[in-house]
């Protein structure tokens, strides 16, 4: 009579151990990424306001360009994890190498576009005449590191698929430290100014890419996988990434529309929105770490043909997502009076942000479910459905958000629309996972 519950508890403990082992290092690596920009800002900020403004514009352009290609990590994780589950490590690493070659090709293409168009891109982004030269300098130099950034994304996906999130954490920490040392040395020691900051970041990014490649090449030699580019494999990686690219662009569109609406509400509203969006993004890192664990675990189970294990892991990760969302939501409520003074002393901004933060707090359990199910379906290679669901969400969100200033709604109403957007995503993802159509077993989907 007690055997089934005992077995169930043992299975949950096993899932918990796997989730923690993958999610905690993944969270550390995710947090390390924005620290690059923060370190650059702290160092460049002492050069002058114009330099810092130029860095802000160039960094935003670079991060937008790189974030578009985040599918290199997601698609590679799922594909590699499936082959790991199927017991074919040679094919798993070969798939990862195809993703790295795709990253190099895309990176070279982006560099070819950015270098000649850097001044135009900076102008389009609205940089002032004093900040524009610094932004152009930083953008042109830093663009040289885009191939390395994309290789890091793809190689991170390889290691996550191999159920290794510790190595990306170590590489991220080493890269952050190297970036800080190089920036200080080149900006002040070599007196290169903002150009020194850009070169320091480029060198650190190539160092990280080299560290990843050493690990991947060793794995390839150990398992007899070829390092040569394989056109069909690269095309397969690109094909798997296209739906995730559509999903990412649709999500970016949601965030851009929300920022545009907040700007129409007034200066205090857009200031409060930026503060809240920064917090929302930080909270997302904790949930994205569970999603990354989901990608790796679900891909492995499906590759091994273990459908029941995949379902059980999905259920447990949803429980983790809800619990994490509840905890984070409570932290937002409790920390509101302490959090806002860190960013502003303007009482008008605080008054606008406080009720909107309550809406963010209430949405966190929904966000926890969304991030987890997003990771589950990515791990299953269900990219086409994720693309369709996100396009639908964008189509519903856009008119509702645009009505906020028309109807006289404030920032709280806008964040209610953002919560509705997440609720729509939750319903579409929940419907898919309940249907079981995402469960396709085998080394490939």
Short mmCIF file of C-alpha atoms in Angstrom, two decimals:
data_model
loop_
_atom_site.label_atom_id
_atom_site.label_comp_id
_atom_site.label_asym_id
_atom_site.label_seq_id
_atom_site.Cartn_x
_atom_site.Cartn_y
_atom_site.Cartn_z
CA UNK A 1 0.00 0.00 0.00
CA UNK A 2 2.87 2.41 0.73
CA UNK A 3 5.09 1.38 -2.16
CA UNK A 4 3.59 3.72 -4.77
CA UNK A 5 3.86 6.91 -2.64
CA UNK A 6 7.40 5.98 -1.64
CA UNK A 7 8.30 5.45 -5.27
CA UNK A 8 6.66 8.75 -6.17
CA UNK A 9 8.60 10.60 -3.49
CA UNK A 10 11.83 9.02 -4.68
CA UNK A 11 11.09 10.10 -8.25
CA UNK A 12 10.37 13.66 -7.11
CA UNK A 13 13.62 13.77 -5.16
CA UNK A 14 15.50 12.57 -8.23
CA UNK A 15 13.88 15.28 -10.36
CA UNK A 16 14.63 17.86 -7.67
CA UNK A 17 18.30 16.89 -7.62
CA UNK A 18 18.53 17.13 -11.40
CA UNK A 19 16.75 20.48 -11.52
CA UNK A 20 18.93 22.00 -8.79
CA UNK A 21 22.15 20.59 -10.27
CA UNK A 22 21.37 22.19 -13.65
CA UNK A 23 19.43 25.31 -12.64
CA UNK A 24 21.70 26.77 -9.94
CA UNK A 25 24.86 26.99 -12.11
CA UNK A 26 22.71 28.16 -15.03
CA UNK A 27 21.35 31.00 -12.88
CA UNK A 28 24.88 32.05 -11.98
CA UNK A 29 25.91 32.11 -15.64
CA UNK A 30 22.81 34.10 -16.60
CA UNK A 31 23.46 36.72 -13.92
CA UNK A 32 27.09 37.04 -15.04
CA UNK A 33 26.01 38.19 -18.52
CA UNK A 34 24.49 41.59 -17.55
CA UNK A 35 27.43 42.15 -15.21
CA UNK A 36 29.58 42.66 -18.33
CA UNK A 37 27.55 45.73 -19.23
CA UNK A 38 27.44 46.94 -15.63
CA UNK A 39 31.24 46.70 -15.32
CA UNK A 40 31.73 48.55 -18.60
CA UNK A 41 29.28 51.24 -17.46
CA UNK A 42 31.05 51.69 -14.12
CA UNK A 43 34.44 52.07 -15.80
CA UNK A 44 33.36 54.23 -18.74
CA UNK A 45 31.12 56.38 -16.54
CA UNK A 46 34.20 58.01 -15.02
CA UNK A 47 35.31 59.20 -18.45
CA UNK A 48 32.30 61.52 -18.81
CA UNK A 49 28.57 61.71 -19.43
CA UNK A 50 28.90 61.72 -23.23
CA UNK A 51 31.02 58.57 -23.15
CA UNK A 52 28.56 56.81 -20.84
CA UNK A 53 25.64 57.84 -23.05
CA UNK A 54 27.50 56.52 -26.10
CA UNK A 55 28.16 53.24 -24.31
CA UNK A 56 24.46 52.97 -23.45
CA UNK A 57 23.38 53.34 -27.06
CA UNK A 58 26.03 50.97 -28.45
CA UNK A 59 25.41 48.34 -25.77
CA UNK A 60 21.67 48.40 -26.44
CA UNK A 61 22.30 47.84 -30.15
CA UNK A 62 24.76 45.01 -29.48
CA UNK A 63 22.55 43.27 -26.94
CA UNK A 64 19.59 43.48 -29.31
CA UNK A 65 21.63 41.97 -32.14
CA UNK A 66 22.94 39.14 -29.96
CA UNK A 67 19.64 38.40 -28.19
CA UNK A 68 17.97 37.80 -31.56
CA UNK A 69 20.26 34.80 -32.01
CA UNK A 70 19.64 33.27 -28.58
CA UNK A 71 18.04 30.37 -30.47
CA UNK A 72 21.61 29.16 -31.05
CA UNK A 73 21.66 28.12 -27.38
CA UNK A 74 18.07 26.92 -27.13
CA UNK A 75 17.91 24.83 -30.31
CA UNK A 76 21.36 23.34 -29.73
CA UNK A 77 20.50 22.35 -26.14
CA UNK A 78 17.41 20.43 -27.25
CA UNK A 79 19.09 18.71 -30.19
CA UNK A 80 22.17 17.66 -28.22
CA UNK A 81 20.13 16.49 -25.20
CA UNK A 82 18.01 14.22 -27.43
CA UNK A 83 21.08 12.48 -28.75
CA UNK A 84 22.50 12.17 -25.24
CA UNK A 85 19.27 10.47 -24.17
CA UNK A 86 19.53 8.15 -27.16
CA UNK A 87 23.03 7.17 -26.02
CA UNK A 88 24.83 8.57 -29.10
CA UNK A 89 27.37 11.03 -27.70
CA UNK A 90 29.24 11.21 -30.99
CA UNK A 91 26.11 12.44 -32.80
CA UNK A 92 25.33 14.77 -29.89
CA UNK A 93 28.68 16.53 -30.14
CA UNK A 94 28.50 16.52 -33.94
CA UNK A 95 25.13 18.29 -33.69
CA UNK A 96 26.67 20.83 -31.34
CA UNK A 97 29.56 21.48 -33.71
CA UNK A 98 27.08 22.18 -36.51
CA UNK A 99 25.46 24.77 -34.25
CA UNK A 100 28.86 26.39 -33.60
CA UNK A 101 29.59 26.60 -37.33
CA UNK A 102 26.18 28.23 -37.83
CA UNK A 103 27.07 30.72 -35.09
CA UNK A 104 30.31 31.63 -36.87
CA UNK A 105 28.50 32.16 -40.18
CA UNK A 106 25.82 34.32 -38.60
CA UNK A 107 28.40 36.25 -36.60
CA UNK A 108 30.45 37.06 -39.69
CA UNK A 109 27.29 38.22 -41.48
CA UNK A 110 26.32 40.53 -38.63
CA UNK A 111 29.82 42.05 -38.51
CA UNK A 112 29.67 42.68 -42.26
CA UNK A 113 26.42 44.61 -41.76
CA UNK A 114 27.27 46.50 -38.57
CA UNK A 115 30.73 47.84 -39.45
CA UNK A 116 29.69 50.02 -42.42
CA UNK A 117 26.30 50.99 -40.96
CA UNK A 118 27.38 51.80 -37.39
CA UNK A 119 26.94 55.62 -37.70
CA UNK A 120 23.48 55.16 -39.22
CA UNK A 121 22.41 52.69 -36.55
CA UNK A 122 23.56 55.06 -33.81
CA UNK A 123 21.63 57.95 -35.38
CA UNK A 124 18.50 55.82 -35.74
CA UNK A 125 18.74 54.99 -32.05
CA UNK A 126 18.54 58.68 -31.21
CA UNK A 127 22.05 59.30 -29.85
CA UNK A 128 22.87 62.97 -29.23
CA UNK A 129 25.52 64.70 -31.31
CA UNK A 130 27.94 64.56 -28.36
CA UNK A 131 27.36 60.87 -27.60
CA UNK A 132 27.17 59.63 -31.21
CA UNK A 133 30.95 59.56 -31.92
CA UNK A 134 31.60 57.52 -28.78
CA UNK A 135 28.71 55.18 -29.55
CA UNK A 136 30.00 54.64 -33.10
CA UNK A 137 33.52 53.91 -31.87
CA UNK A 138 32.31 51.43 -29.25
CA UNK A 139 29.87 49.75 -31.64
CA UNK A 140 32.40 49.27 -34.45
CA UNK A 141 35.04 47.75 -32.18
CA UNK A 142 32.65 45.63 -30.13
CA UNK A 143 30.97 44.32 -33.28
CA UNK A 144 34.20 42.42 -33.98
CA UNK A 145 33.38 40.29 -30.95
CA UNK A 146 29.90 39.28 -32.17
CA UNK A 147 31.13 36.01 -33.75
CA UNK A 148 32.67 35.09 -30.40
CA UNK A 149 29.43 36.01 -28.57
CA UNK A 150 27.40 33.78 -30.87
CA UNK A 151 29.89 30.92 -30.54
CA UNK A 152 29.51 31.26 -26.76
CA UNK A 153 25.73 30.95 -27.16
CA UNK A 154 25.98 27.83 -29.34
CA UNK A 155 28.70 26.20 -27.22
CA UNK A 156 26.70 26.92 -24.07
CA UNK A 157 23.83 25.04 -25.72
CA UNK A 158 26.15 22.11 -26.42
CA UNK A 159 27.22 21.82 -22.78
CA UNK A 160 23.69 22.29 -21.46
CA UNK A 161 22.56 19.50 -23.78
CA UNK A 162 25.34 17.36 -22.33
CA UNK A 163 23.78 18.09 -18.89
CA UNK A 164 26.69 20.37 -17.93
CA UNK A 165 25.80 23.86 -16.66
CA UNK A 166 28.81 24.18 -14.34
CA UNK A 167 31.37 24.76 -17.10
CA UNK A 168 29.38 27.72 -18.54
CA UNK A 169 29.26 29.19 -15.03
CA UNK A 170 33.05 28.90 -14.62
CA UNK A 171 33.65 30.39 -18.06
CA UNK A 172 31.22 33.25 -17.37
CA UNK A 173 32.95 34.10 -14.08
CA UNK A 174 36.39 34.00 -15.68
CA UNK A 175 35.13 36.14 -18.57
CA UNK A 176 33.64 38.71 -16.20
CA UNK A 177 36.89 39.01 -14.23
CA UNK A 178 38.99 39.23 -17.40
CA UNK A 179 36.64 41.85 -18.84
CA UNK A 180 36.98 44.03 -15.75
CA UNK A 181 40.78 43.78 -15.62
CA UNK A 182 41.17 44.43 -19.34
CA UNK A 183 38.79 47.37 -19.27
CA UNK A 184 40.61 49.09 -16.43
CA UNK A 185 44.00 48.45 -18.03
CA UNK A 186 43.04 49.59 -21.52
CA UNK A 187 40.78 52.50 -20.58
CA UNK A 188 43.04 54.07 -17.97
CA UNK A 189 46.39 52.27 -18.13
CA UNK A 190 46.72 52.49 -21.93
CA UNK A 191 44.61 55.69 -22.03
CA UNK A 192 42.41 54.36 -24.86
CA UNK A 193 39.20 55.74 -23.44
CA UNK A 194 35.93 54.17 -24.57
CA UNK A 195 37.80 52.30 -27.33
CA UNK A 196 39.76 50.52 -24.60
CA UNK A 197 36.54 49.37 -23.00
CA UNK A 198 35.35 47.97 -26.33
CA UNK A 199 38.63 46.17 -26.99
CA UNK A 200 38.63 44.72 -23.47
CA UNK A 201 35.16 43.28 -24.02
CA UNK A 202 36.12 41.86 -27.42
CA UNK A 203 39.22 40.16 -26.01
CA UNK A 204 37.23 38.73 -23.08
CA UNK A 205 34.52 37.41 -25.43
CA UNK A 206 37.06 35.69 -27.67
CA UNK A 207 38.74 34.24 -24.58
CA UNK A 208 35.40 32.77 -23.48
CA UNK A 209 34.74 31.40 -26.95
CA UNK A 210 38.21 29.81 -27.00
CA UNK A 211 37.60 28.16 -23.61
CA UNK A 212 34.33 26.68 -24.86
CA UNK A 213 35.93 25.45 -28.07
CA UNK A 214 38.68 23.69 -26.12
CA UNK A 215 36.03 21.79 -24.15
CA UNK A 216 33.99 20.93 -27.26
CA UNK A 217 37.04 19.88 -29.29
CA UNK A 218 38.20 17.59 -26.48
CA UNK A 219 34.76 16.00 -26.39
CA UNK A 220 34.78 15.59 -30.17
CA UNK A 221 38.15 13.84 -30.13
CA UNK A 222 37.11 11.63 -27.22
CA UNK A 223 34.01 10.41 -29.07
CA UNK A 224 35.35 10.48 -32.62
CA UNK A 225 33.17 13.35 -33.88
CA UNK A 226 34.31 15.32 -36.92
CA UNK A 227 35.10 19.02 -36.50
CA UNK A 228 34.58 19.88 -40.17
CA UNK A 229 31.59 21.96 -41.24
CA UNK A 230 28.72 19.80 -42.48
CA UNK A 231 26.33 21.65 -44.78
CA UNK A 232 23.27 19.43 -44.10
CA UNK A 233 23.90 19.61 -40.36
CA UNK A 234 24.27 23.40 -40.44
CA UNK A 235 21.06 23.70 -42.46
CA UNK A 236 19.28 21.46 -39.93
CA UNK A 237 20.48 23.69 -37.08
CA UNK A 238 19.25 26.78 -38.94
CA UNK A 239 15.92 25.14 -39.71
CA UNK A 240 15.40 24.28 -36.02
CA UNK A 241 16.31 27.82 -35.04
CA UNK A 242 13.94 29.72 -37.36
CA UNK A 243 10.77 29.14 -35.27
CA UNK A 244 12.63 30.13 -32.10
CA UNK A 245 13.85 33.27 -33.90
CA UNK A 246 10.21 34.15 -34.69
CA UNK A 247 9.30 33.56 -31.04
CA UNK A 248 12.15 35.76 -29.82
CA UNK A 249 11.34 38.59 -32.23
CA UNK A 250 7.68 38.49 -31.20
CA UNK A 251 8.65 38.68 -27.53
CA UNK A 252 11.03 41.58 -28.24
CA UNK A 253 8.18 43.32 -30.06
CA UNK A 254 5.99 43.00 -26.95
CA UNK A 255 8.67 44.64 -24.81
CA UNK A 256 9.28 47.42 -27.35
CA UNK A 257 5.54 48.16 -27.62
CA UNK A 258 5.24 48.30 -23.83
CA UNK A 259 8.16 50.75 -23.63
CA UNK A 260 6.67 52.88 -26.43
CA UNK A 261 3.30 53.05 -24.63
CA UNK A 262 5.00 53.96 -21.33
CA UNK A 263 6.86 56.78 -23.12
CA UNK A 264 3.51 58.21 -24.27
CA UNK A 265 2.24 58.26 -20.70
CA UNK A 266 4.85 60.81 -19.60
CA UNK A 267 8.41 61.19 -18.34
CA UNK A 268 7.64 59.94 -14.83
CA UNK A 269 5.83 56.92 -16.26
CA UNK A 270 8.63 55.90 -18.62
CA UNK A 271 11.16 56.34 -15.80
CA UNK A 272 9.08 54.11 -13.52
CA UNK A 273 8.58 51.62 -16.36
CA UNK A 274 12.31 51.30 -16.94
CA UNK A 275 12.88 50.61 -13.25
CA UNK A 276 10.14 47.98 -13.18
CA UNK A 277 11.33 46.41 -16.43
CA UNK A 278 14.83 46.07 -14.96
CA UNK A 279 13.39 44.25 -11.95
CA UNK A 280 11.17 42.09 -14.17
CA UNK A 281 14.21 41.08 -16.21
CA UNK A 282 16.17 40.22 -13.07
CA UNK A 283 13.34 38.03 -11.78
CA UNK A 284 13.23 36.33 -15.17
CA UNK A 285 16.80 35.07 -14.68
CA UNK A 286 15.73 32.88 -11.74
CA UNK A 287 12.89 31.37 -13.75
CA UNK A 288 14.94 31.05 -16.92
CA UNK A 289 17.42 28.92 -14.98
CA UNK A 290 14.64 26.37 -14.33
CA UNK A 291 13.64 26.60 -18.01
CA UNK A 292 17.23 25.80 -19.04
CA UNK A 293 17.16 22.75 -16.78
CA UNK A 294 13.89 21.82 -18.46
CA UNK A 295 15.39 22.03 -21.93
CA UNK A 296 18.22 19.68 -21.02
CA UNK A 297 16.18 17.20 -18.95
CA UNK A 298 13.19 16.93 -21.29
CA UNK A 299 15.39 16.55 -24.36
CA UNK A 300 17.30 13.73 -22.66
CA UNK A 301 14.15 11.87 -21.59
CA UNK A 302 12.58 12.11 -25.05
CA UNK A 303 15.81 11.02 -26.71
CA UNK A 304 15.80 7.96 -24.45
CA UNK A 305 12.16 7.24 -25.35
CA UNK A 306 11.05 7.71 -21.73
CA UNK A 307 7.71 9.50 -22.17
CA UNK A 308 6.57 8.92 -18.59
CA UNK A 309 9.83 10.33 -17.28
CA UNK A 310 9.36 13.40 -19.49
CA UNK A 311 5.80 13.94 -18.22
CA UNK A 312 6.85 13.49 -14.59
CA UNK A 313 9.78 15.91 -15.01
CA UNK A 314 7.44 18.43 -16.63
CA UNK A 315 4.99 18.22 -13.73
CA UNK A 316 7.73 18.64 -11.15
CA UNK A 317 9.27 21.61 -12.94
CA UNK A 318 5.88 23.32 -13.13
CA UNK A 319 5.64 22.92 -9.35
CA UNK A 320 9.10 24.49 -9.07
CA UNK A 321 8.03 27.33 -11.35
CA UNK A 322 4.91 28.09 -9.30
CA UNK A 323 6.80 27.95 -6.00
CA UNK A 324 9.57 30.19 -7.34
CA UNK A 325 7.00 32.65 -8.67
CA UNK A 326 5.19 32.83 -5.31
CA UNK A 327 8.45 33.43 -3.44
CA UNK A 328 9.63 36.09 -5.88
CA UNK A 329 6.23 37.78 -5.84
CA UNK A 330 6.29 38.01 -2.04
CA UNK A 331 9.83 39.41 -2.17
CA UNK A 332 8.70 42.13 -4.60
CA UNK A 333 5.86 43.13 -2.26
CA UNK A 334 8.09 43.24 0.81
CA UNK A 335 11.06 44.93 -0.90
CA UNK A 336 9.13 47.65 -2.77
CA UNK A 337 9.93 50.43 -0.28
CA UNK A 338 13.62 49.45 -0.26
CA UNK A 339 13.96 48.79 -3.99
CA UNK A 340 12.68 52.04 -5.50
CA UNK A 341 15.04 54.46 -3.64
CA UNK A 342 17.99 52.63 -5.21
CA UNK A 343 16.91 53.97 -8.60
CA UNK A 344 15.14 57.28 -7.98
CA UNK A 345 14.48 59.97 -5.39
CA UNK A 346 11.61 61.44 -7.44
CA UNK A 347 8.41 61.01 -5.42
CA UNK A 348 6.27 61.17 -8.58
CA UNK A 349 8.14 58.20 -10.08
CA UNK A 350 7.82 56.26 -6.83
CA UNK A 351 4.07 56.92 -6.61
CA UNK A 352 3.57 55.62 -10.15
CA UNK A 353 5.84 52.60 -9.70
CA UNK A 354 4.43 51.31 -6.38
CA UNK A 355 1.02 50.06 -7.63
CA UNK A 356 2.55 48.79 -10.88
CA UNK A 357 5.01 46.74 -8.82
CA UNK A 358 2.08 45.05 -7.10
CA UNK A 359 0.88 43.93 -10.52
CA UNK A 360 4.36 42.54 -11.23
CA UNK A 361 4.28 40.69 -7.91
CA UNK A 362 0.89 39.14 -8.67
CA UNK A 363 2.10 37.97 -12.09
CA UNK A 364 5.15 36.07 -10.83
CA UNK A 365 3.45 32.65 -10.33
CA UNK A 366 2.10 32.96 -13.89
CA UNK A 367 5.58 33.86 -15.12
CA UNK A 368 6.98 30.81 -13.31
CA UNK A 369 4.64 28.49 -15.22
CA UNK A 370 5.33 30.24 -18.53
CA UNK A 371 9.11 30.03 -18.26
CA UNK A 372 9.04 26.37 -17.26
CA UNK A 373 6.64 25.28 -20.01
CA UNK A 374 8.60 27.36 -22.51
CA UNK A 375 11.71 25.39 -21.53
CA UNK A 376 9.86 22.07 -21.66
CA UNK A 377 8.60 22.66 -25.20
CA UNK A 378 12.00 23.95 -26.31
CA UNK A 379 13.58 20.80 -24.93
CA UNK A 380 11.04 18.80 -26.90
CA UNK A 381 12.00 20.65 -30.09
CA UNK A 382 8.46 22.06 -30.40
CA UNK A 383 9.67 25.36 -31.85
CA UNK A 384 6.95 25.80 -34.51
CA UNK A 385 4.22 25.75 -31.87
CA UNK A 386 6.15 28.20 -29.67
CA UNK A 387 6.43 30.57 -32.65
CA UNK A 388 2.70 30.39 -33.42
CA UNK A 389 1.74 30.85 -29.77
CA UNK A 390 3.98 33.91 -29.37
CA UNK A 391 2.72 35.53 -32.57
CA UNK A 392 -0.85 35.02 -31.32
CA UNK A 393 0.09 36.55 -27.97
CA UNK A 394 1.62 39.57 -29.72
CA UNK A 395 -1.52 40.00 -31.83
CA UNK A 396 -3.74 40.05 -28.73
CA UNK A 397 -1.41 42.20 -26.60
CA UNK A 398 -0.74 44.96 -29.14
CA UNK A 399 -4.24 46.52 -29.40
CA UNK A 400 -4.82 46.18 -25.64
CA UNK A 401 -1.53 47.93 -24.83
CA UNK A 402 -2.14 50.69 -27.38
CA UNK A 403 -5.54 51.37 -25.78
CA UNK A 404 -3.96 52.13 -22.39
CA UNK A 405 -3.13 55.81 -23.10
CA UNK A 406 -6.28 56.26 -25.17
CA UNK A 407 -8.51 55.14 -22.30
CA UNK A 408 -6.55 57.14 -19.77
CA UNK A 409 -4.94 54.15 -18.11
CA UNK A 410 -1.63 54.62 -16.37
CA UNK A 411 1.44 52.48 -15.87
CA UNK A 412 -0.45 50.05 -13.65
CA UNK A 413 -2.89 49.43 -16.50
CA UNK A 414 0.04 48.84 -18.86
CA UNK A 415 1.51 46.25 -16.49
CA UNK A 416 -1.93 44.69 -16.19
CA UNK A 417 -1.74 44.27 -19.96
CA UNK A 418 1.71 42.72 -19.53
CA UNK A 419 0.25 40.31 -16.97
CA UNK A 420 -2.54 39.46 -19.42
CA UNK A 421 0.14 38.80 -22.05
CA UNK A 422 1.84 36.32 -19.72
CA UNK A 423 -1.52 34.72 -18.89
CA UNK A 424 -2.19 34.18 -22.61
CA UNK A 425 1.22 32.60 -22.98
CA UNK A 426 0.50 30.36 -20.00
CA UNK A 427 -2.80 29.19 -21.47
CA UNK A 428 -1.32 28.43 -24.90
CA UNK A 429 1.64 26.56 -23.40
CA UNK A 430 -0.52 24.69 -20.87
CA UNK A 431 -2.89 23.61 -23.64
CA UNK A 432 0.02 22.22 -25.64
CA UNK A 433 1.55 20.31 -22.75
CA UNK A 434 -1.85 18.85 -21.81
CA UNK A 435 -2.40 17.66 -25.38
CA UNK A 436 0.77 15.53 -25.34
CA UNK A 437 1.56 16.50 -28.94
CA UNK A 438 4.94 17.77 -27.86
CA UNK A 439 6.01 14.27 -26.86
CA UNK A 440 8.00 12.93 -29.79
CA UNK A 441 10.66 10.40 -28.87
CA UNK A 442 13.92 9.50 -30.58
CA UNK A 443 17.30 11.03 -31.29
CA UNK A 444 15.68 13.55 -33.65
CA UNK A 445 12.24 15.09 -33.68
#
